[in-house]
Short mmCIF file of N, CA and C in Angstrom, two decimals:
data_model
loop_
_atom_site.label_atom_id
_atom_site.label_comp_id
_atom_site.label_asym_id
_atom_site.label_seq_id
_atom_site.Cartn_x
_atom_site.Cartn_y
_atom_site.Cartn_z
N MET A 5 65.86 -43.30 -111.95
CA MET A 5 64.63 -42.66 -111.44
C MET A 5 64.66 -42.57 -109.90
N GLY A 6 65.84 -42.73 -109.35
CA GLY A 6 65.91 -42.72 -107.88
C GLY A 6 65.41 -41.42 -107.28
N ASN A 7 65.44 -40.34 -108.06
CA ASN A 7 65.12 -39.03 -107.51
C ASN A 7 63.64 -38.65 -107.64
N ALA A 8 62.88 -39.47 -108.33
CA ALA A 8 61.50 -39.08 -108.64
C ALA A 8 60.69 -38.80 -107.37
N LYS A 9 60.93 -39.59 -106.35
CA LYS A 9 60.12 -39.48 -105.16
C LYS A 9 60.25 -38.10 -104.50
N SER A 10 61.48 -37.63 -104.36
CA SER A 10 61.68 -36.38 -103.63
C SER A 10 61.23 -35.15 -104.42
N SER A 11 61.15 -35.28 -105.75
CA SER A 11 60.83 -34.08 -106.52
C SER A 11 59.32 -33.84 -106.61
N ALA A 12 58.52 -34.82 -106.21
CA ALA A 12 57.08 -34.62 -106.23
C ALA A 12 56.57 -34.41 -104.81
N ILE A 13 55.58 -33.55 -104.71
CA ILE A 13 55.00 -33.25 -103.41
C ILE A 13 54.08 -34.41 -103.02
N SER A 14 54.06 -34.79 -101.76
CA SER A 14 53.22 -35.92 -101.37
C SER A 14 51.74 -35.54 -101.43
N LYS A 15 50.92 -36.51 -101.86
CA LYS A 15 49.47 -36.30 -101.99
C LYS A 15 48.89 -35.75 -100.69
N GLU A 16 49.34 -36.30 -99.60
CA GLU A 16 48.81 -35.97 -98.28
C GLU A 16 49.04 -34.48 -97.97
N ILE A 17 50.27 -34.02 -98.20
CA ILE A 17 50.60 -32.63 -97.93
C ILE A 17 49.85 -31.72 -98.91
N LEU A 18 49.77 -32.16 -100.15
CA LEU A 18 49.08 -31.39 -101.18
C LEU A 18 47.61 -31.18 -100.79
N GLU A 19 46.93 -32.25 -100.41
CA GLU A 19 45.52 -32.15 -100.03
C GLU A 19 45.35 -31.22 -98.83
N ASP A 20 46.23 -31.40 -97.87
CA ASP A 20 46.16 -30.62 -96.65
C ASP A 20 46.31 -29.13 -96.95
N LEU A 21 47.28 -28.80 -97.82
CA LEU A 21 47.54 -27.40 -98.13
C LEU A 21 46.45 -26.80 -99.01
N LYS A 22 45.87 -27.63 -99.89
CA LYS A 22 44.78 -27.13 -100.73
C LYS A 22 43.59 -26.76 -99.85
N LEU A 23 43.40 -27.55 -98.82
CA LEU A 23 42.29 -27.34 -97.89
C LEU A 23 42.52 -26.10 -97.03
N ASN A 24 43.76 -25.92 -96.59
CA ASN A 24 44.05 -24.89 -95.59
C ASN A 24 44.59 -23.57 -96.13
N THR A 25 44.84 -23.48 -97.43
CA THR A 25 45.34 -22.22 -97.98
C THR A 25 44.56 -21.88 -99.23
N LYS A 26 44.83 -20.71 -99.77
CA LYS A 26 44.13 -20.26 -100.98
C LYS A 26 44.83 -20.74 -102.23
N PHE A 27 45.96 -21.46 -102.09
CA PHE A 27 46.76 -21.82 -103.26
C PHE A 27 46.16 -23.00 -104.02
N THR A 28 46.29 -22.98 -105.34
CA THR A 28 45.79 -24.08 -106.16
C THR A 28 46.85 -25.18 -106.23
N GLU A 29 46.44 -26.33 -106.74
CA GLU A 29 47.36 -27.46 -106.86
C GLU A 29 48.57 -27.09 -107.73
N ASN A 30 48.29 -26.39 -108.83
CA ASN A 30 49.38 -25.95 -109.71
C ASN A 30 50.37 -25.05 -109.00
N GLU A 31 49.82 -24.07 -108.28
CA GLU A 31 50.67 -23.14 -107.55
C GLU A 31 51.52 -23.90 -106.53
N LEU A 32 50.87 -24.79 -105.81
CA LEU A 32 51.59 -25.54 -104.77
C LEU A 32 52.72 -26.37 -105.36
N CYS A 33 52.44 -26.99 -106.51
CA CYS A 33 53.48 -27.81 -107.14
C CYS A 33 54.65 -26.94 -107.61
N GLN A 34 54.31 -25.74 -108.05
CA GLN A 34 55.35 -24.82 -108.48
C GLN A 34 56.18 -24.32 -107.30
N TRP A 35 55.48 -23.94 -106.23
CA TRP A 35 56.17 -23.52 -105.00
C TRP A 35 57.12 -24.63 -104.57
N TYR A 36 56.60 -25.86 -104.68
CA TYR A 36 57.38 -27.00 -104.19
C TYR A 36 58.65 -27.19 -105.02
N GLU A 37 58.51 -27.02 -106.33
CA GLU A 37 59.68 -27.15 -107.21
C GLU A 37 60.74 -26.11 -106.85
N ASN A 38 60.29 -24.87 -106.66
CA ASN A 38 61.22 -23.80 -106.27
C ASN A 38 61.84 -24.08 -104.92
N PHE A 39 61.00 -24.60 -104.03
CA PHE A 39 61.45 -24.92 -102.68
C PHE A 39 62.57 -25.96 -102.74
N GLN A 40 62.36 -27.00 -103.57
CA GLN A 40 63.36 -28.05 -103.74
C GLN A 40 64.69 -27.47 -104.25
N LYS A 41 64.56 -26.52 -105.20
CA LYS A 41 65.76 -25.90 -105.77
C LYS A 41 66.50 -25.08 -104.73
N GLN A 42 65.74 -24.24 -104.03
CA GLN A 42 66.36 -23.34 -103.06
C GLN A 42 66.83 -24.09 -101.82
N CYS A 43 66.10 -25.11 -101.45
CA CYS A 43 66.39 -25.82 -100.21
C CYS A 43 66.46 -27.32 -100.46
N PRO A 44 67.57 -27.77 -101.02
CA PRO A 44 67.70 -29.19 -101.37
C PRO A 44 67.50 -30.10 -100.16
N THR A 45 67.73 -29.56 -98.95
CA THR A 45 67.56 -30.39 -97.75
C THR A 45 66.09 -30.55 -97.39
N GLY A 46 65.23 -29.73 -98.02
CA GLY A 46 63.81 -29.80 -97.67
C GLY A 46 63.48 -29.00 -96.42
N ARG A 47 64.44 -28.24 -95.95
CA ARG A 47 64.23 -27.43 -94.74
C ARG A 47 64.76 -26.02 -94.98
N ILE A 48 64.07 -25.06 -94.41
CA ILE A 48 64.53 -23.67 -94.51
C ILE A 48 65.09 -23.24 -93.17
N SER A 49 66.29 -22.71 -93.19
CA SER A 49 66.89 -22.19 -91.96
C SER A 49 66.37 -20.77 -91.73
N PRO A 50 66.52 -20.26 -90.50
CA PRO A 50 66.08 -18.88 -90.24
C PRO A 50 66.74 -17.89 -91.22
N GLU A 51 68.01 -18.10 -91.55
CA GLU A 51 68.72 -17.19 -92.45
C GLU A 51 68.10 -17.21 -93.85
N GLU A 52 67.82 -18.40 -94.34
CA GLU A 52 67.20 -18.52 -95.67
C GLU A 52 65.82 -17.86 -95.68
N PHE A 53 65.10 -18.06 -94.60
CA PHE A 53 63.76 -17.47 -94.51
C PHE A 53 63.85 -15.95 -94.52
N GLU A 54 64.83 -15.41 -93.80
CA GLU A 54 65.02 -13.95 -93.77
C GLU A 54 65.29 -13.42 -95.18
N THR A 55 66.10 -14.15 -95.95
CA THR A 55 66.42 -13.74 -97.31
C THR A 55 65.17 -13.73 -98.19
N ILE A 56 64.38 -14.80 -98.09
CA ILE A 56 63.15 -14.91 -98.88
C ILE A 56 62.20 -13.77 -98.48
N TYR A 57 62.09 -13.56 -97.18
CA TYR A 57 61.14 -12.58 -96.66
C TYR A 57 61.54 -11.16 -97.06
N ALA A 58 62.84 -10.93 -97.06
CA ALA A 58 63.34 -9.59 -97.40
C ALA A 58 62.93 -9.17 -98.81
N ARG A 59 62.76 -10.16 -99.69
CA ARG A 59 62.34 -9.85 -101.06
C ARG A 59 60.96 -9.21 -101.12
N PHE A 60 60.14 -9.55 -100.13
CA PHE A 60 58.79 -8.96 -100.09
C PHE A 60 58.84 -7.51 -99.61
N PHE A 61 59.91 -7.16 -98.90
CA PHE A 61 60.02 -5.82 -98.33
C PHE A 61 61.35 -5.18 -98.72
N PRO A 62 61.52 -4.89 -100.00
CA PRO A 62 62.83 -4.43 -100.47
C PRO A 62 63.24 -3.08 -99.87
N ASP A 63 62.26 -2.27 -99.44
CA ASP A 63 62.60 -0.92 -98.97
C ASP A 63 62.71 -0.82 -97.46
N SER A 64 62.73 -1.93 -96.78
CA SER A 64 62.73 -1.80 -95.33
C SER A 64 63.57 -2.88 -94.67
N GLU A 65 63.64 -2.79 -93.35
CA GLU A 65 64.46 -3.70 -92.55
C GLU A 65 63.52 -4.82 -92.08
N ALA A 66 63.51 -5.93 -92.80
CA ALA A 66 62.52 -6.98 -92.52
C ALA A 66 63.07 -8.08 -91.62
N LYS A 67 64.35 -8.01 -91.29
CA LYS A 67 65.01 -9.12 -90.61
C LYS A 67 64.36 -9.49 -89.27
N THR A 68 64.13 -8.48 -88.42
CA THR A 68 63.57 -8.76 -87.10
C THR A 68 62.19 -9.39 -87.22
N TYR A 69 61.37 -8.77 -88.10
CA TYR A 69 60.02 -9.28 -88.28
C TYR A 69 60.06 -10.71 -88.81
N ALA A 70 60.95 -10.95 -89.78
CA ALA A 70 61.08 -12.29 -90.36
C ALA A 70 61.44 -13.31 -89.27
N GLN A 71 62.29 -12.91 -88.34
CA GLN A 71 62.67 -13.83 -87.25
C GLN A 71 61.46 -14.20 -86.39
N HIS A 72 60.60 -13.21 -86.12
CA HIS A 72 59.40 -13.49 -85.33
C HIS A 72 58.42 -14.36 -86.12
N VAL A 73 58.30 -14.06 -87.41
CA VAL A 73 57.41 -14.86 -88.25
C VAL A 73 57.91 -16.31 -88.28
N PHE A 74 59.22 -16.46 -88.45
CA PHE A 74 59.82 -17.80 -88.47
C PHE A 74 59.49 -18.56 -87.19
N ARG A 75 59.71 -17.90 -86.05
CA ARG A 75 59.44 -18.54 -84.75
C ARG A 75 57.99 -18.98 -84.66
N SER A 76 57.08 -18.12 -85.14
CA SER A 76 55.66 -18.44 -84.97
C SER A 76 55.22 -19.59 -85.87
N PHE A 77 55.97 -19.87 -86.94
CA PHE A 77 55.58 -20.97 -87.82
C PHE A 77 56.38 -22.24 -87.64
N ASP A 78 57.45 -22.16 -86.87
CA ASP A 78 58.24 -23.36 -86.61
C ASP A 78 57.50 -24.16 -85.55
N THR A 79 56.39 -24.78 -85.97
CA THR A 79 55.47 -25.34 -84.99
C THR A 79 56.07 -26.52 -84.23
N ASN A 80 56.97 -27.27 -84.88
CA ASN A 80 57.57 -28.38 -84.14
C ASN A 80 58.89 -27.96 -83.46
N GLU A 81 59.18 -26.67 -83.52
CA GLU A 81 60.33 -26.09 -82.82
C GLU A 81 61.65 -26.80 -83.09
N ASP A 82 61.87 -27.19 -84.36
CA ASP A 82 63.16 -27.84 -84.65
C ASP A 82 64.15 -26.86 -85.27
N GLY A 83 63.79 -25.57 -85.27
CA GLY A 83 64.72 -24.56 -85.78
C GLY A 83 64.76 -24.46 -87.30
N THR A 84 63.87 -25.21 -87.98
CA THR A 84 63.77 -25.07 -89.44
C THR A 84 62.28 -25.08 -89.81
N LEU A 85 61.99 -24.63 -91.01
CA LEU A 85 60.63 -24.77 -91.54
C LEU A 85 60.65 -25.80 -92.65
N ASP A 86 59.71 -26.74 -92.61
CA ASP A 86 59.60 -27.66 -93.74
C ASP A 86 58.64 -27.03 -94.76
N PHE A 87 58.41 -27.72 -95.85
CA PHE A 87 57.62 -27.13 -96.94
C PHE A 87 56.24 -26.70 -96.44
N LYS A 88 55.60 -27.56 -95.65
CA LYS A 88 54.25 -27.28 -95.19
C LYS A 88 54.22 -26.03 -94.29
N GLU A 89 55.15 -25.97 -93.34
CA GLU A 89 55.21 -24.81 -92.45
C GLU A 89 55.46 -23.53 -93.26
N TYR A 90 56.30 -23.68 -94.27
CA TYR A 90 56.68 -22.54 -95.11
C TYR A 90 55.48 -22.00 -95.89
N ILE A 91 54.72 -22.89 -96.51
CA ILE A 91 53.56 -22.48 -97.30
C ILE A 91 52.50 -21.85 -96.40
N ILE A 92 52.31 -22.42 -95.23
CA ILE A 92 51.31 -21.86 -94.32
C ILE A 92 51.76 -20.47 -93.87
N ALA A 93 53.07 -20.31 -93.70
CA ALA A 93 53.60 -18.99 -93.34
C ALA A 93 53.30 -17.97 -94.44
N LEU A 94 53.55 -18.36 -95.68
CA LEU A 94 53.29 -17.45 -96.79
C LEU A 94 51.80 -17.13 -96.89
N HIS A 95 50.99 -18.14 -96.70
CA HIS A 95 49.54 -17.98 -96.83
C HIS A 95 49.02 -17.06 -95.73
N MET A 96 49.43 -17.32 -94.50
CA MET A 96 48.92 -16.56 -93.36
C MET A 96 49.33 -15.11 -93.43
N THR A 97 50.58 -14.87 -93.85
CA THR A 97 51.02 -13.48 -93.84
C THR A 97 50.47 -12.71 -95.03
N SER A 98 49.99 -13.43 -96.06
CA SER A 98 49.49 -12.70 -97.22
C SER A 98 47.98 -12.64 -97.26
N SER A 99 47.31 -13.66 -96.74
CA SER A 99 45.86 -13.65 -96.74
C SER A 99 45.42 -14.62 -95.66
N GLY A 100 44.37 -15.33 -95.92
CA GLY A 100 43.98 -16.32 -94.91
C GLY A 100 42.72 -15.87 -94.21
N LYS A 101 41.98 -16.84 -93.70
CA LYS A 101 40.74 -16.53 -93.00
C LYS A 101 41.07 -15.77 -91.72
N THR A 102 40.20 -14.85 -91.38
CA THR A 102 40.50 -13.98 -90.26
C THR A 102 40.82 -14.73 -88.97
N THR A 103 40.01 -15.73 -88.62
CA THR A 103 40.27 -16.42 -87.35
C THR A 103 41.62 -17.11 -87.37
N ARG A 104 41.89 -17.81 -88.47
CA ARG A 104 43.19 -18.49 -88.58
C ARG A 104 44.31 -17.46 -88.50
N LYS A 105 44.09 -16.33 -89.18
CA LYS A 105 45.10 -15.30 -89.23
C LYS A 105 45.33 -14.73 -87.83
N LEU A 106 44.26 -14.59 -87.07
CA LEU A 106 44.40 -14.05 -85.72
C LEU A 106 45.05 -15.06 -84.79
N GLU A 107 44.78 -16.33 -85.02
CA GLU A 107 45.47 -17.35 -84.22
C GLU A 107 46.97 -17.26 -84.49
N TRP A 108 47.29 -17.05 -85.79
CA TRP A 108 48.70 -16.89 -86.12
C TRP A 108 49.27 -15.62 -85.49
N ALA A 109 48.51 -14.51 -85.59
CA ALA A 109 48.98 -13.24 -85.02
C ALA A 109 49.26 -13.42 -83.53
N PHE A 110 48.39 -14.20 -82.87
CA PHE A 110 48.60 -14.43 -81.44
C PHE A 110 49.95 -15.11 -81.22
N SER A 111 50.24 -16.13 -82.02
CA SER A 111 51.52 -16.83 -81.81
C SER A 111 52.71 -15.95 -82.21
N LEU A 112 52.47 -15.00 -83.13
CA LEU A 112 53.53 -14.05 -83.49
C LEU A 112 53.85 -13.16 -82.28
N PHE A 113 52.82 -12.67 -81.62
CA PHE A 113 53.00 -11.77 -80.47
C PHE A 113 53.43 -12.51 -79.20
N ASP A 114 53.14 -13.81 -79.14
CA ASP A 114 53.51 -14.59 -77.95
C ASP A 114 54.99 -14.98 -78.06
N VAL A 115 55.85 -13.99 -77.84
CA VAL A 115 57.27 -14.15 -78.12
C VAL A 115 57.89 -15.33 -77.35
N ASP A 116 57.51 -15.50 -76.08
CA ASP A 116 58.15 -16.58 -75.30
C ASP A 116 57.35 -17.89 -75.35
N LYS A 117 56.31 -17.91 -76.21
CA LYS A 117 55.52 -19.13 -76.43
C LYS A 117 54.90 -19.71 -75.15
N ASN A 118 54.48 -18.85 -74.21
CA ASN A 118 53.90 -19.40 -72.98
C ASN A 118 52.37 -19.38 -72.99
N GLY A 119 51.79 -19.01 -74.14
CA GLY A 119 50.33 -19.04 -74.25
C GLY A 119 49.65 -17.74 -73.84
N TYR A 120 50.44 -16.73 -73.48
CA TYR A 120 49.88 -15.42 -73.12
C TYR A 120 50.69 -14.32 -73.78
N ILE A 121 50.03 -13.18 -73.97
CA ILE A 121 50.73 -12.01 -74.51
C ILE A 121 50.80 -10.94 -73.44
N THR A 122 51.98 -10.37 -73.25
CA THR A 122 52.14 -9.27 -72.32
C THR A 122 52.34 -7.97 -73.11
N LYS A 123 52.25 -6.84 -72.43
CA LYS A 123 52.46 -5.57 -73.11
C LYS A 123 53.89 -5.48 -73.65
N THR A 124 54.84 -6.04 -72.91
CA THR A 124 56.23 -6.03 -73.37
C THR A 124 56.36 -6.75 -74.71
N GLU A 125 55.67 -7.90 -74.83
CA GLU A 125 55.73 -8.64 -76.10
C GLU A 125 55.10 -7.83 -77.23
N VAL A 126 54.01 -7.13 -76.92
CA VAL A 126 53.38 -6.27 -77.92
C VAL A 126 54.37 -5.20 -78.38
N GLU A 127 55.15 -4.68 -77.43
CA GLU A 127 56.15 -3.66 -77.79
C GLU A 127 57.24 -4.24 -78.70
N VAL A 128 57.66 -5.46 -78.40
CA VAL A 128 58.69 -6.12 -79.21
C VAL A 128 58.22 -6.26 -80.67
N ILE A 129 57.00 -6.75 -80.85
CA ILE A 129 56.49 -6.95 -82.21
C ILE A 129 56.19 -5.62 -82.90
N CYS A 130 55.68 -4.65 -82.14
CA CYS A 130 55.43 -3.34 -82.75
C CYS A 130 56.74 -2.72 -83.27
N GLN A 131 57.81 -2.95 -82.55
CA GLN A 131 59.12 -2.47 -83.00
C GLN A 131 59.51 -3.16 -84.31
N ALA A 132 59.28 -4.47 -84.37
CA ALA A 132 59.62 -5.24 -85.58
C ALA A 132 58.75 -4.80 -86.76
N ILE A 133 57.47 -4.54 -86.49
CA ILE A 133 56.57 -4.08 -87.55
C ILE A 133 57.05 -2.71 -88.04
N PHE A 134 57.47 -1.90 -87.06
CA PHE A 134 57.92 -0.55 -87.41
C PHE A 134 59.10 -0.59 -88.38
N ASN A 135 59.97 -1.57 -88.19
CA ASN A 135 61.13 -1.70 -89.07
C ASN A 135 60.73 -1.98 -90.52
N LEU A 136 59.51 -2.48 -90.72
CA LEU A 136 59.05 -2.80 -92.07
C LEU A 136 58.57 -1.56 -92.81
N ILE A 137 58.28 -0.51 -92.06
CA ILE A 137 57.69 0.68 -92.69
C ILE A 137 58.79 1.49 -93.37
N PRO A 138 58.67 1.69 -94.68
CA PRO A 138 59.69 2.49 -95.37
C PRO A 138 59.80 3.88 -94.75
N LYS A 139 61.03 4.38 -94.64
CA LYS A 139 61.29 5.67 -93.97
C LYS A 139 60.38 6.79 -94.48
N GLU A 140 60.16 6.81 -95.80
CA GLU A 140 59.39 7.94 -96.34
C GLU A 140 57.91 7.87 -95.94
N ASP A 141 57.46 6.72 -95.44
CA ASP A 141 56.06 6.61 -95.01
C ASP A 141 55.86 7.01 -93.55
N LEU A 142 56.94 7.08 -92.79
CA LEU A 142 56.81 7.39 -91.36
C LEU A 142 56.08 8.71 -91.09
N PRO A 143 56.39 9.79 -91.84
CA PRO A 143 55.69 11.05 -91.57
C PRO A 143 54.18 10.98 -91.82
N LYS A 144 53.75 9.96 -92.59
CA LYS A 144 52.32 9.86 -92.91
C LYS A 144 51.53 9.18 -91.78
N LEU A 145 52.23 8.65 -90.78
CA LEU A 145 51.53 7.92 -89.72
C LEU A 145 50.79 8.89 -88.79
N PRO A 146 49.62 8.46 -88.27
CA PRO A 146 48.89 9.29 -87.31
C PRO A 146 49.78 9.58 -86.08
N SER A 147 49.57 10.72 -85.46
CA SER A 147 50.46 11.15 -84.38
C SER A 147 50.40 10.22 -83.16
N ASP A 148 49.31 9.45 -83.03
CA ASP A 148 49.25 8.56 -81.86
C ASP A 148 49.80 7.16 -82.18
N GLU A 149 50.41 7.02 -83.36
CA GLU A 149 51.05 5.72 -83.64
C GLU A 149 52.32 5.88 -84.47
N ASN A 150 52.99 7.03 -84.32
CA ASN A 150 54.17 7.25 -85.15
C ASN A 150 55.50 6.85 -84.48
N THR A 151 55.39 6.14 -83.36
CA THR A 151 56.58 5.47 -82.80
C THR A 151 56.14 4.07 -82.40
N PRO A 152 57.09 3.12 -82.28
CA PRO A 152 56.70 1.77 -81.86
C PRO A 152 55.99 1.78 -80.51
N GLU A 153 56.45 2.65 -79.58
CA GLU A 153 55.84 2.72 -78.25
C GLU A 153 54.39 3.17 -78.34
N LYS A 154 54.16 4.23 -79.15
CA LYS A 154 52.79 4.74 -79.29
C LYS A 154 51.89 3.67 -79.92
N ARG A 155 52.43 2.99 -80.90
CA ARG A 155 51.65 1.95 -81.58
C ARG A 155 51.28 0.85 -80.57
N ALA A 156 52.26 0.46 -79.77
CA ALA A 156 52.03 -0.59 -78.76
C ALA A 156 51.00 -0.13 -77.72
N ASN A 157 51.13 1.12 -77.27
CA ASN A 157 50.17 1.66 -76.29
C ASN A 157 48.76 1.69 -76.85
N LYS A 158 48.66 2.11 -78.10
CA LYS A 158 47.34 2.22 -78.73
C LYS A 158 46.73 0.82 -78.87
N LEU A 159 47.54 -0.13 -79.32
CA LEU A 159 47.05 -1.49 -79.50
C LEU A 159 46.65 -2.10 -78.16
N TRP A 160 47.51 -1.97 -77.16
CA TRP A 160 47.22 -2.55 -75.84
C TRP A 160 45.95 -1.93 -75.24
N GLY A 161 45.73 -0.64 -75.55
CA GLY A 161 44.56 0.07 -75.04
C GLY A 161 43.24 -0.58 -75.44
N PHE A 162 43.22 -1.21 -76.61
CA PHE A 162 41.98 -1.85 -77.07
C PHE A 162 41.56 -3.02 -76.18
N PHE A 163 42.51 -3.59 -75.47
CA PHE A 163 42.19 -4.79 -74.68
C PHE A 163 41.72 -4.44 -73.26
N GLU A 164 41.79 -3.16 -72.91
CA GLU A 164 41.32 -2.68 -71.61
C GLU A 164 41.90 -3.49 -70.47
N LYS A 165 43.20 -3.65 -70.50
CA LYS A 165 43.90 -4.39 -69.45
C LYS A 165 44.97 -3.47 -68.87
N PRO A 166 45.26 -3.62 -67.56
CA PRO A 166 46.39 -2.85 -67.02
C PRO A 166 47.70 -3.30 -67.68
N ASP A 167 48.69 -2.41 -67.66
CA ASP A 167 49.95 -2.68 -68.35
C ASP A 167 50.65 -3.94 -67.87
N ASN A 168 50.42 -4.33 -66.62
CA ASN A 168 51.15 -5.50 -66.09
C ASN A 168 50.34 -6.79 -66.21
N ASP A 169 49.22 -6.72 -66.89
CA ASP A 169 48.37 -7.90 -67.05
C ASP A 169 48.78 -8.67 -68.30
N ARG A 170 48.08 -9.75 -68.61
CA ARG A 170 48.41 -10.51 -69.81
C ARG A 170 47.13 -10.94 -70.52
N LEU A 171 47.27 -11.28 -71.79
CA LEU A 171 46.12 -11.64 -72.61
C LEU A 171 46.18 -13.11 -73.00
N ALA A 172 45.05 -13.80 -72.85
CA ALA A 172 44.96 -15.16 -73.39
C ALA A 172 44.53 -15.05 -74.86
N GLU A 173 44.66 -16.15 -75.60
CA GLU A 173 44.38 -16.11 -77.04
C GLU A 173 42.95 -15.63 -77.34
N GLY A 174 41.99 -16.16 -76.61
CA GLY A 174 40.58 -15.77 -76.83
C GLY A 174 40.36 -14.28 -76.65
N GLU A 175 40.98 -13.70 -75.62
CA GLU A 175 40.84 -12.27 -75.34
C GLU A 175 41.48 -11.45 -76.46
N PHE A 176 42.62 -11.93 -76.92
CA PHE A 176 43.33 -11.24 -78.00
C PHE A 176 42.47 -11.21 -79.26
N ILE A 177 41.96 -12.38 -79.65
CA ILE A 177 41.16 -12.49 -80.87
C ILE A 177 39.89 -11.65 -80.77
N LYS A 178 39.26 -11.69 -79.59
CA LYS A 178 38.03 -10.92 -79.39
C LYS A 178 38.33 -9.42 -79.49
N GLY A 179 39.39 -8.97 -78.83
CA GLY A 179 39.74 -7.55 -78.84
C GLY A 179 40.03 -7.04 -80.24
N VAL A 180 40.75 -7.85 -80.99
CA VAL A 180 41.12 -7.43 -82.35
C VAL A 180 39.90 -7.46 -83.27
N THR A 181 39.07 -8.50 -83.12
CA THR A 181 37.90 -8.64 -83.98
C THR A 181 36.93 -7.47 -83.77
N GLU A 182 36.84 -7.01 -82.52
CA GLU A 182 35.88 -5.94 -82.21
C GLU A 182 36.39 -4.55 -82.56
N ASN A 183 37.66 -4.43 -82.88
CA ASN A 183 38.22 -3.11 -83.19
C ASN A 183 38.97 -3.12 -84.51
N GLU A 184 38.40 -2.44 -85.49
CA GLU A 184 39.06 -2.41 -86.79
C GLU A 184 40.47 -1.85 -86.70
N ASN A 185 40.65 -0.85 -85.83
CA ASN A 185 41.97 -0.25 -85.68
C ASN A 185 42.98 -1.23 -85.12
N ALA A 186 42.53 -2.06 -84.21
CA ALA A 186 43.44 -3.06 -83.63
C ALA A 186 43.88 -4.02 -84.72
N MET A 187 42.94 -4.40 -85.57
CA MET A 187 43.24 -5.30 -86.68
C MET A 187 44.34 -4.71 -87.56
N ARG A 188 44.25 -3.42 -87.80
CA ARG A 188 45.23 -2.75 -88.64
C ARG A 188 46.59 -2.68 -87.95
N LEU A 189 46.57 -2.54 -86.64
CA LEU A 189 47.83 -2.34 -85.91
C LEU A 189 48.62 -3.61 -85.68
N ILE A 190 47.96 -4.77 -85.80
CA ILE A 190 48.71 -6.00 -85.49
C ILE A 190 49.59 -6.48 -86.64
N HIS A 191 49.44 -5.87 -87.82
CA HIS A 191 50.37 -6.26 -88.87
C HIS A 191 50.72 -5.06 -89.71
N TYR A 192 51.65 -5.25 -90.60
CA TYR A 192 52.09 -4.14 -91.43
C TYR A 192 51.31 -4.11 -92.72
N GLU A 193 50.71 -2.97 -93.02
CA GLU A 193 50.08 -2.79 -94.33
C GLU A 193 50.67 -1.57 -94.98
N PRO A 194 51.18 -1.72 -96.19
CA PRO A 194 51.73 -0.55 -96.86
C PRO A 194 50.67 0.56 -96.94
N ILE A 195 51.11 1.79 -96.75
CA ILE A 195 50.18 2.92 -96.79
C ILE A 195 49.80 3.18 -98.24
N ALA A 196 48.49 3.22 -98.48
CA ALA A 196 48.04 3.49 -99.86
C ALA A 196 48.21 4.97 -100.14
N ASP A 197 48.72 5.27 -101.31
CA ASP A 197 48.89 6.70 -101.65
C ASP A 197 47.58 7.33 -102.03
#
């Protein structure tokens, strides 16, 4: 029975994740079992994360975006995601309370992790988001957001800041909350037919 300990999720992590995500105890235990199988070390490398993430976006180039998502969830910056970081990543990118989600979006856009977002960083993430859009959906995009640059310009415009300025987290969250379009532009949503 030497292995029993590692195959069960700790009560502490379970309670924490039940509180902070929409997942049920059953779901979490199942995720954990799969996690153990896929990642016997209990850690996910950036490469493994890219592979998992790519499954969600079979028709597009998800690698760049996955790398940014990975960076934003590797909260202890050890270059891997543990089970808890991984589940929170899945939860945040799929649903999650708006404020929490926006806090995450801020860390996604804060590429150099200095606590501020610049227009250049917005351009970097808009490019990564663009890679997620299946080629056949590109013609359906509005003319003022059909390139990564246009998307970045449109998004930055909502914050009413000069191009060389920077945004703190509060300003970012406020700007996005007050503009439905900004909310739509900060992440990728498949176009409904």
